[in-house]
Structures are given as structure tokens and as C-alpha cells.
């Protein structure tokens, strides 16, 4: 016979079992938060768990990892940055932790995903190369439609950025802006859809450079050692932005996002934000000229680099003709062979060279030619 005392005891046991079961399943880790580069490029587990009342992330886009708790940081409140510059708002939204590990993401954009019949067979080998050489990475091909929603999700607290992204009148401008936005918020690798991965990113940094000391990896696109270089390129040394690797919140990304946002909203207010009236060429507005300037500005910024009295600025002369990686602060600059092998000029070696990491095929009316038509 079931007495009151027995019923009470059974109820307590049942509640305890239910509570234990729910507790054991309430903690979750998210794909991009589990695997990051280890000290020597190996993949290591991370035991950070996101809990609390923060907005629930989607499966593929977890919220950024905060600064490690063992670091002494001055915590800002939302009210303390509200109304401040875009750079300060971005610094708060996506803080840069130089000692963290590179997120294991590969980001690409195209009109359709590889699962679609509209993706294009000519691009499948390039797209597949990134998955094959990075089997433990999350590899995402983001469509234009998805990008709109993703940017709105990532930058909902800074509506000016969402407004600027949606206002850009030319697809190539949005493609440029997206790569900076996704790397600022999520980190990892961005690479154009028509690039072929030749070596895994874990091999991009020389073994004598600790990955924990690097926050940004860029490659040289152009090193035209000729008197008429200005007729062909925007900068004497030009960094490519078809492939970039970065940690979340890197200051170069923060500054370029702020620059593009401010320029876009300025032109929109002036009524000139359209293909025929924009007052900057694409390479200067969002492309490799602006990207190159931002990298050099960062290298010469005393806020981040100790510059001795009378010290020389870091210019193109520091990188012309390099054949191995060169590190300046937390930025690693790769030689032209790394991201532009086989171009047959500017001393770029072929794709079988040990320093050849990514090959850009410029498929389907490439970004380069699209830029030239509006420059």
C-alpha cells in the first residue's frame, strides 16, 4: 500500500532525477568555440561554456569568446560607450585578445551554396580544397541573402554598420565589406570563392613564430619594382584581401569597418551613393588600396607600437622583395608567392614552391576586373 510518506519520498526522488538530467544537458559548446589553433598549429579543445541570459546563438555563429578571465581588463558598460566613436563601440562589442588562438573558421561568399545546383562546377575544386586541407574547421559559403541577415545579427547593437552595409550600391563593395565584418566578429580565414588552398593554414606561420603572438596574417598582392607602377597598381606594396586570416576584434579590422561605414553614410547623406556618383574608386573605398593603408597605419600607430624618437615609419620598403614571412608586431606579412603563386611577375614563384599557400584563379569576371571598370 502506497502511504503518504512513501509517495512523498518517490516524488522527491523523481524530481531529483529530472533536475539532474536537465542540468547535465543544459551546458553546450558551439562548433567554432571548441577547436582553435594550438600553440604549434595543432587543434586543441577548449572548455569554455556560454551560459546565462545572453542572446541564444545559431548553431553556426556562436557569440565571440570574451577576454580570458585571468587577464586584468577594465570592463566597460554599454552606457559608457553609447554615443562614442564607431571604433570605441566596436572595441566594446568585439574586444581583441592578442593572446587567444585563431578561430577555426573558413569563410567564403558566393551567389549559391555548394549544395545548390547553381553553385557552378568550375568552382567546386577550389571550394573543396579548403575543406580537404582544413577538415577540423567550420567552412561556410555565405550567400548574399544570408549575409544580410548575418550582418544584422552580428551588428544589431550598432545600427550604423547595418545601414551602411545595406546601402552599398555595388555587389563588389558589399563583398569587400562583408569579409572585414565577418573576420572582425568571428575571426578565422576569409578567402574568395575562386581561390585554391594549396597548404593548410596551420603551416602559414613559420615554426619560429609563436601563433599566440600573431593576430593578423596578410599576403602581398603586388610588388611592382618598375617606374610606371602607378599605372597598374594603387600602392607600391599592395596587400591582397582575397585571403586574410585574423583573430576576433583585430584593430586593423575595427578601423577599416569604421572607415567604410563612415564613408558610406557620408555619401548616402550627400546623395552620391550610387555607381555613377561615388567619390572614391572601389580600390580606395573598400578594396586593396584601403586595406593596405589600414595595415600600414596600424604598424605606425604609437597606440599599438613603440616608436622611438626619430624612428622611421614602416613603409613599402620594409617588404619589397621579401621571400619569407616577416613579422611586425602582431602582423605577419607573407611574400607575394604565398597568396599569388604562378602569376609570372614581381618575382612570384610557382605553385609548387614551399611558400605557395593559396592560388587565386580570378574566375568568372573576377573582382580584379570589376574593380578596374569602376576605378
Short mmCIF file of C-alpha atoms in Angstrom, two decimals:
data_model
loop_
_atom_site.label_atom_id
_atom_site.label_comp_id
_atom_site.label_asym_id
_atom_site.label_seq_id
_atom_site.Cartn_x
_atom_site.Cartn_y
_atom_site.Cartn_z
CA UNK A 1 0.00 0.00 0.00
CA UNK A 2 1.32 3.44 -1.02
CA UNK A 3 1.42 5.57 2.10
CA UNK A 4 1.71 9.36 2.13
CA UNK A 5 5.32 9.13 3.32
CA UNK A 6 6.26 6.73 0.51
CA UNK A 7 4.52 8.92 -2.08
CA UNK A 8 6.40 11.96 -0.82
CA UNK A 9 9.70 10.08 -0.97
CA UNK A 10 9.05 8.84 -4.53
CA UNK A 11 8.12 12.35 -5.66
CA UNK A 12 11.35 13.77 -4.22
CA UNK A 13 13.39 11.08 -5.99
CA UNK A 14 11.65 11.76 -9.30
CA UNK A 15 12.25 15.49 -9.04
CA UNK A 16 15.93 14.89 -8.23
CA UNK A 17 16.37 12.66 -11.30
CA UNK A 18 14.63 15.20 -13.57
CA UNK A 19 16.77 18.05 -12.20
CA UNK A 20 19.98 16.06 -12.68
CA UNK A 21 19.04 15.09 -16.25
CA UNK A 22 18.23 18.66 -17.22
CA UNK A 23 21.41 20.01 -15.62
CA UNK A 24 23.60 17.54 -17.49
CA UNK A 25 22.14 18.71 -20.80
CA UNK A 26 21.88 22.43 -20.19
CA UNK A 27 25.52 23.22 -20.89
CA UNK A 28 26.54 23.49 -24.52
CA UNK A 29 29.60 24.27 -26.54
CA UNK A 30 29.41 25.57 -30.07
CA UNK A 31 31.34 24.42 -33.13
CA UNK A 32 33.52 27.48 -33.59
CA UNK A 33 34.27 27.70 -29.90
CA UNK A 34 35.63 24.19 -29.42
CA UNK A 35 38.52 23.98 -31.82
CA UNK A 36 41.12 26.65 -32.30
CA UNK A 37 44.73 26.60 -33.32
CA UNK A 38 47.03 25.20 -30.69
CA UNK A 39 50.45 26.62 -29.91
CA UNK A 40 52.11 24.87 -32.84
CA UNK A 41 49.14 24.81 -35.19
CA UNK A 42 47.54 21.68 -33.76
CA UNK A 43 43.88 21.72 -32.85
CA UNK A 44 43.17 21.83 -29.12
CA UNK A 45 39.99 21.53 -27.09
CA UNK A 46 38.66 24.43 -25.12
CA UNK A 47 36.35 24.07 -22.13
CA UNK A 48 34.65 27.48 -22.27
CA UNK A 49 30.89 27.20 -21.93
CA UNK A 50 28.48 30.02 -22.71
CA UNK A 51 25.70 30.25 -20.16
CA UNK A 52 23.42 32.87 -18.70
CA UNK A 53 20.89 35.19 -20.31
CA UNK A 54 22.90 36.20 -23.39
CA UNK A 55 21.04 36.02 -26.72
CA UNK A 56 20.94 32.44 -27.98
CA UNK A 57 23.34 31.93 -30.91
CA UNK A 58 22.62 29.93 -34.03
CA UNK A 59 24.48 26.68 -34.38
CA UNK A 60 26.97 28.07 -36.89
CA UNK A 61 27.58 31.51 -35.49
CA UNK A 62 28.35 31.39 -31.77
CA UNK A 63 28.95 34.61 -29.87
CA UNK A 64 32.57 35.75 -29.68
CA UNK A 65 34.75 34.44 -26.91
CA UNK A 66 35.38 37.06 -24.26
CA UNK A 67 38.76 38.04 -22.92
CA UNK A 68 40.24 35.40 -20.66
CA UNK A 69 39.21 35.88 -17.02
CA UNK A 70 42.81 35.69 -15.82
CA UNK A 71 43.65 38.90 -17.68
CA UNK A 72 43.14 42.21 -15.94
CA UNK A 73 40.78 44.28 -18.07
CA UNK A 74 38.73 47.37 -17.43
CA UNK A 75 35.14 46.36 -18.01
CA UNK A 76 33.06 48.93 -19.83
CA UNK A 77 29.30 49.10 -19.60
CA UNK A 78 27.07 49.64 -22.61
CA UNK A 79 26.19 53.13 -21.39
CA UNK A 80 29.87 54.06 -21.22
CA UNK A 81 30.36 53.51 -24.97
CA UNK A 82 26.95 54.65 -26.19
CA UNK A 83 27.38 57.79 -28.27
CA UNK A 84 31.13 57.29 -28.65
CA UNK A 85 33.03 56.75 -31.90
CA UNK A 86 32.45 53.69 -34.05
CA UNK A 87 35.91 52.43 -33.13
CA UNK A 88 35.07 52.57 -29.43
CA UNK A 89 31.74 50.84 -29.92
CA UNK A 90 33.40 48.11 -31.96
CA UNK A 91 36.15 47.76 -29.39
CA UNK A 92 33.47 47.08 -26.78
CA UNK A 93 31.39 44.78 -29.00
CA UNK A 94 34.29 42.63 -30.21
CA UNK A 95 37.32 43.11 -27.95
CA UNK A 96 40.71 41.99 -29.22
CA UNK A 97 42.55 39.42 -27.15
CA UNK A 98 46.01 39.11 -28.76
CA UNK A 99 46.86 36.00 -26.75
CA UNK A 100 43.84 33.98 -27.84
CA UNK A 101 44.01 31.33 -30.55
CA UNK A 102 42.93 31.70 -34.17
CA UNK A 103 39.30 30.59 -34.57
CA UNK A 104 38.96 27.53 -36.81
CA UNK A 105 36.68 29.08 -39.44
CA UNK A 106 36.91 29.37 -43.22
CA UNK A 107 34.53 32.00 -44.63
CA UNK A 108 33.66 32.39 -48.31
CA UNK A 109 30.85 34.11 -50.20
CA UNK A 110 29.05 33.30 -53.42
CA UNK A 111 25.67 33.53 -55.11
CA UNK A 112 24.76 29.98 -54.09
CA UNK A 113 26.00 27.36 -51.63
CA UNK A 114 27.84 24.22 -52.77
CA UNK A 115 24.67 22.23 -52.03
CA UNK A 116 22.88 24.13 -54.80
CA UNK A 117 22.88 23.15 -58.46
CA UNK A 118 23.53 26.81 -59.23
CA UNK A 119 26.90 26.81 -57.47
CA UNK A 120 28.93 26.20 -60.63
CA UNK A 121 31.04 23.14 -61.36
CA UNK A 122 34.11 25.23 -62.20
CA UNK A 123 34.28 26.44 -58.58
CA UNK A 124 33.81 23.10 -56.84
CA UNK A 125 37.50 22.05 -56.83
CA UNK A 126 38.54 25.38 -55.29
CA UNK A 127 35.82 25.32 -52.65
CA UNK A 128 36.52 21.69 -51.80
CA UNK A 129 40.24 22.36 -51.35
CA UNK A 130 39.54 24.43 -48.23
CA UNK A 131 37.53 21.65 -46.61
CA UNK A 132 40.04 18.97 -47.57
CA UNK A 133 43.00 20.84 -46.10
CA UNK A 134 41.05 22.05 -43.04
CA UNK A 135 38.93 19.05 -42.02
CA UNK A 136 38.54 20.27 -38.43
CA UNK A 137 37.45 23.79 -39.40
CA UNK A 138 33.95 25.09 -39.87
CA UNK A 139 33.78 26.01 -43.56
CA UNK A 140 30.92 28.28 -44.58
CA UNK A 141 29.94 29.58 -48.01
CA UNK A 142 27.64 32.54 -47.32
CA UNK A 143 25.13 33.66 -49.94
CA UNK A 144 24.18 37.29 -50.49
CA UNK A 145 20.80 36.73 -48.85
CA UNK A 146 22.31 35.03 -45.83
CA UNK A 147 24.94 37.75 -45.49
CA UNK A 148 22.25 40.40 -44.98
CA UNK A 149 20.75 38.51 -42.05
CA UNK A 150 24.12 37.58 -40.60
CA UNK A 151 25.37 41.17 -40.55
CA UNK A 152 22.11 42.29 -38.95
CA UNK A 153 22.58 39.64 -36.26
CA UNK A 154 26.26 40.36 -35.58
CA UNK A 155 25.96 44.16 -35.54
CA UNK A 156 22.44 44.74 -34.25
CA UNK A 157 23.79 46.95 -31.45
CA UNK A 158 25.50 49.30 -33.96
CA UNK A 159 22.75 50.10 -36.50
CA UNK A 160 25.01 52.44 -38.48
CA UNK A 161 27.01 49.45 -39.69
CA UNK A 162 23.90 47.54 -40.76
CA UNK A 163 22.62 50.64 -42.52
CA UNK A 164 25.93 51.13 -44.33
CA UNK A 165 26.12 47.51 -45.47
CA UNK A 166 22.58 47.55 -46.85
CA UNK A 167 23.15 50.91 -48.57
CA UNK A 168 26.20 49.90 -50.62
CA UNK A 169 25.07 50.07 -54.27
CA UNK A 170 27.51 47.65 -55.96
CA UNK A 171 27.92 43.93 -55.14
CA UNK A 172 31.72 44.13 -55.07
CA UNK A 173 31.53 46.79 -52.35
CA UNK A 174 29.36 44.55 -50.21
CA UNK A 175 31.68 41.60 -50.84
CA UNK A 176 34.64 43.66 -49.64
CA UNK A 177 32.80 44.97 -46.59
CA UNK A 178 31.50 41.54 -45.63
CA UNK A 179 34.96 39.98 -45.32
CA UNK A 180 36.07 42.64 -42.85
CA UNK A 181 32.82 42.41 -40.89
CA UNK A 182 32.84 38.63 -40.55
CA UNK A 183 36.51 38.50 -39.55
CA UNK A 184 36.07 41.28 -37.00
CA UNK A 185 33.15 39.48 -35.36
CA UNK A 186 34.15 35.83 -35.75
CA UNK A 187 37.77 35.67 -36.85
CA UNK A 188 39.33 32.84 -38.83
CA UNK A 189 40.12 32.83 -42.55
CA UNK A 190 38.32 34.67 -45.30
CA UNK A 191 39.14 33.63 -48.86
CA UNK A 192 37.47 34.40 -52.19
CA UNK A 193 35.46 31.56 -53.68
CA UNK A 194 37.83 31.31 -56.67
CA UNK A 195 40.88 30.56 -54.54
CA UNK A 196 42.52 27.15 -54.23
CA UNK A 197 44.05 26.20 -50.89
CA UNK A 198 47.48 24.69 -51.50
CA UNK A 199 48.57 24.26 -47.88
CA UNK A 200 46.73 24.16 -44.59
CA UNK A 201 46.65 27.43 -42.66
CA UNK A 202 48.41 25.71 -39.78
CA UNK A 203 51.54 25.85 -41.95
CA UNK A 204 51.32 29.54 -42.90
CA UNK A 205 53.26 30.78 -39.88
CA UNK A 206 56.95 29.78 -39.62
CA UNK A 207 57.75 27.45 -36.75
CA UNK A 208 59.91 30.09 -35.04
CA UNK A 209 56.92 32.46 -34.68
CA UNK A 210 54.52 31.52 -31.84
CA UNK A 211 50.92 31.67 -33.15
CA UNK A 212 49.91 33.25 -29.84
CA UNK A 213 51.97 36.32 -30.82
CA UNK A 214 50.13 36.82 -34.14
CA UNK A 215 46.73 38.45 -34.64
CA UNK A 216 46.66 39.11 -38.38
CA UNK A 217 48.15 37.39 -41.44
CA UNK A 218 48.23 39.19 -44.79
CA UNK A 219 49.92 38.48 -48.11
CA UNK A 220 51.48 40.74 -50.72
CA UNK A 221 49.38 41.10 -53.87
CA UNK A 222 51.68 43.42 -55.77
CA UNK A 223 55.33 44.43 -55.50
CA UNK A 224 55.87 46.26 -58.81
CA UNK A 225 59.52 47.28 -58.93
CA UNK A 226 59.14 49.41 -62.07
CA UNK A 227 58.99 53.16 -62.69
CA UNK A 228 55.43 53.08 -64.10
CA UNK A 229 53.93 51.10 -61.22
CA UNK A 230 51.29 53.77 -60.57
CA UNK A 231 49.71 52.99 -63.93
CA UNK A 232 48.99 49.46 -62.80
CA UNK A 233 48.61 49.45 -59.03
CA UNK A 234 47.34 51.75 -56.31
CA UNK A 235 50.24 51.22 -53.90
CA UNK A 236 53.94 50.40 -54.29
CA UNK A 237 53.38 47.43 -51.99
CA UNK A 238 49.78 46.29 -52.07
CA UNK A 239 48.37 43.71 -49.65
CA UNK A 240 45.77 41.36 -51.05
CA UNK A 241 42.42 40.95 -49.38
CA UNK A 242 41.18 37.93 -51.26
CA UNK A 243 42.71 35.86 -48.44
CA UNK A 244 43.07 37.13 -44.85
CA UNK A 245 43.45 35.38 -41.51
CA UNK A 246 42.65 37.23 -38.30
CA UNK A 247 41.64 36.95 -34.68
CA UNK A 248 38.37 38.42 -33.45
CA UNK A 249 38.42 42.18 -32.90
CA UNK A 250 41.79 42.92 -34.51
CA UNK A 251 42.34 46.72 -34.61
CA UNK A 252 43.01 46.75 -38.38
CA UNK A 253 39.59 45.22 -38.97
CA UNK A 254 37.98 47.56 -36.45
CA UNK A 255 39.44 50.60 -38.18
CA UNK A 256 38.56 49.54 -41.70
CA UNK A 257 34.96 48.74 -40.71
CA UNK A 258 34.64 52.18 -39.14
CA UNK A 259 36.18 53.86 -42.19
CA UNK A 260 33.86 52.16 -44.69
CA UNK A 261 30.81 52.79 -42.52
CA UNK A 262 31.58 56.50 -42.12
CA UNK A 263 32.36 56.98 -45.83
CA UNK A 264 29.22 55.11 -46.88
CA UNK A 265 26.91 57.13 -44.64
CA UNK A 266 28.62 60.38 -45.69
CA UNK A 267 27.98 59.63 -49.37
CA UNK A 268 24.44 58.49 -48.63
CA UNK A 269 23.70 61.76 -46.85
CA UNK A 270 25.22 63.72 -49.76
CA UNK A 271 23.10 61.82 -52.28
CA UNK A 272 26.08 60.38 -54.18
CA UNK A 273 25.98 56.78 -53.03
CA UNK A 274 25.39 55.17 -56.40
CA UNK A 275 27.53 53.54 -59.08
CA UNK A 276 27.95 56.72 -61.12
CA UNK A 277 28.46 59.28 -58.37
CA UNK A 278 30.56 57.73 -55.58
CA UNK A 279 33.55 59.96 -54.98
CA UNK A 280 36.09 57.15 -54.45
CA UNK A 281 37.25 54.31 -56.66
CA UNK A 282 36.39 50.86 -55.39
CA UNK A 283 40.01 50.04 -54.57
CA UNK A 284 40.20 53.18 -52.41
CA UNK A 285 36.71 52.86 -50.92
CA UNK A 286 36.65 49.21 -49.80
CA UNK A 287 39.36 47.39 -51.74
CA UNK A 288 43.07 46.57 -51.50
CA UNK A 289 44.27 50.20 -51.51
CA UNK A 290 42.24 50.97 -48.38
CA UNK A 291 43.20 47.61 -46.85
CA UNK A 292 46.89 48.30 -47.47
CA UNK A 293 46.63 51.77 -45.94
CA UNK A 294 44.91 50.39 -42.84
CA UNK A 295 47.63 47.77 -42.30
CA UNK A 296 50.39 50.36 -42.63
CA UNK A 297 48.51 52.84 -40.42
CA UNK A 298 48.30 50.18 -37.73
CA UNK A 299 52.01 49.36 -37.97
CA UNK A 300 52.84 53.03 -37.46
CA UNK A 301 50.32 53.73 -34.71
CA UNK A 302 52.05 54.52 -31.37
CA UNK A 303 48.95 53.28 -29.55
CA UNK A 304 49.96 49.75 -30.56
CA UNK A 305 53.65 50.00 -31.43
CA UNK A 306 56.53 51.56 -29.55
CA UNK A 307 58.08 54.11 -31.90
CA UNK A 308 61.39 55.56 -30.73
CA UNK A 309 62.14 59.26 -31.12
CA UNK A 310 63.43 59.80 -34.61
CA UNK A 311 62.34 56.30 -35.66
CA UNK A 312 61.41 55.78 -39.28
CA UNK A 313 57.90 54.90 -40.36
CA UNK A 314 57.32 51.40 -41.66
CA UNK A 315 56.74 51.71 -45.41
CA UNK A 316 56.70 49.53 -48.52
CA UNK A 317 60.49 49.41 -48.36
CA UNK A 318 60.27 47.05 -45.38
CA UNK A 319 58.51 44.40 -47.50
CA UNK A 320 59.64 44.75 -51.11
CA UNK A 321 61.34 41.66 -52.39
CA UNK A 322 60.75 39.51 -49.28
CA UNK A 323 60.75 35.76 -49.88
CA UNK A 324 59.83 34.59 -46.38
CA UNK A 325 57.31 35.71 -43.78
CA UNK A 326 58.07 38.95 -41.97
CA UNK A 327 56.53 39.82 -38.60
CA UNK A 328 55.83 43.37 -37.42
CA UNK A 329 54.21 43.45 -34.00
CA UNK A 330 51.31 41.01 -34.19
CA UNK A 331 51.06 41.17 -38.00
CA UNK A 332 52.69 38.56 -40.24
CA UNK A 333 53.25 39.64 -43.85
CA UNK A 334 53.70 36.80 -46.33
CA UNK A 335 55.66 37.19 -49.60
CA UNK A 336 53.92 37.51 -52.94
CA UNK A 337 54.40 33.80 -53.63
CA UNK A 338 52.18 32.82 -50.68
CA UNK A 339 48.85 34.13 -51.99
CA UNK A 340 49.81 34.93 -55.62
CA UNK A 341 51.90 32.00 -56.86
CA UNK A 342 52.26 31.42 -60.57
CA UNK A 343 51.41 34.98 -61.67
CA UNK A 344 54.65 35.09 -63.63
CA UNK A 345 55.79 38.53 -62.46
CA UNK A 346 57.13 40.51 -59.50
CA UNK A 347 59.34 37.56 -58.50
CA UNK A 348 56.39 35.36 -57.58
CA UNK A 349 57.35 31.69 -57.58
CA UNK A 350 55.22 28.86 -58.95
CA UNK A 351 52.52 26.91 -57.11
CA UNK A 352 54.95 24.11 -56.18
CA UNK A 353 57.14 26.50 -54.17
CA UNK A 354 57.25 25.78 -50.41
CA UNK A 355 55.91 29.29 -49.71
CA UNK A 356 52.87 28.89 -52.02
CA UNK A 357 49.79 28.64 -49.80
CA UNK A 358 46.79 29.90 -51.81
CA UNK A 359 46.22 30.25 -55.56
CA UNK A 360 43.76 32.85 -56.85
CA UNK A 361 42.19 31.83 -60.16
CA UNK A 362 40.15 35.01 -60.88
CA UNK A 363 37.17 33.05 -62.17
CA UNK A 364 34.01 34.42 -63.70
CA UNK A 365 34.58 38.13 -64.24
CA UNK A 366 36.85 38.39 -61.25
CA UNK A 367 36.81 41.05 -58.59
CA UNK A 368 40.03 42.48 -60.00
CA UNK A 369 38.40 43.28 -63.37
CA UNK A 370 35.21 44.50 -61.70
CA UNK A 371 37.34 46.98 -59.75
CA UNK A 372 39.11 48.22 -62.86
CA UNK A 373 35.84 49.01 -64.60
CA UNK A 374 34.82 51.41 -61.82
CA UNK A 375 38.22 52.77 -60.81
#
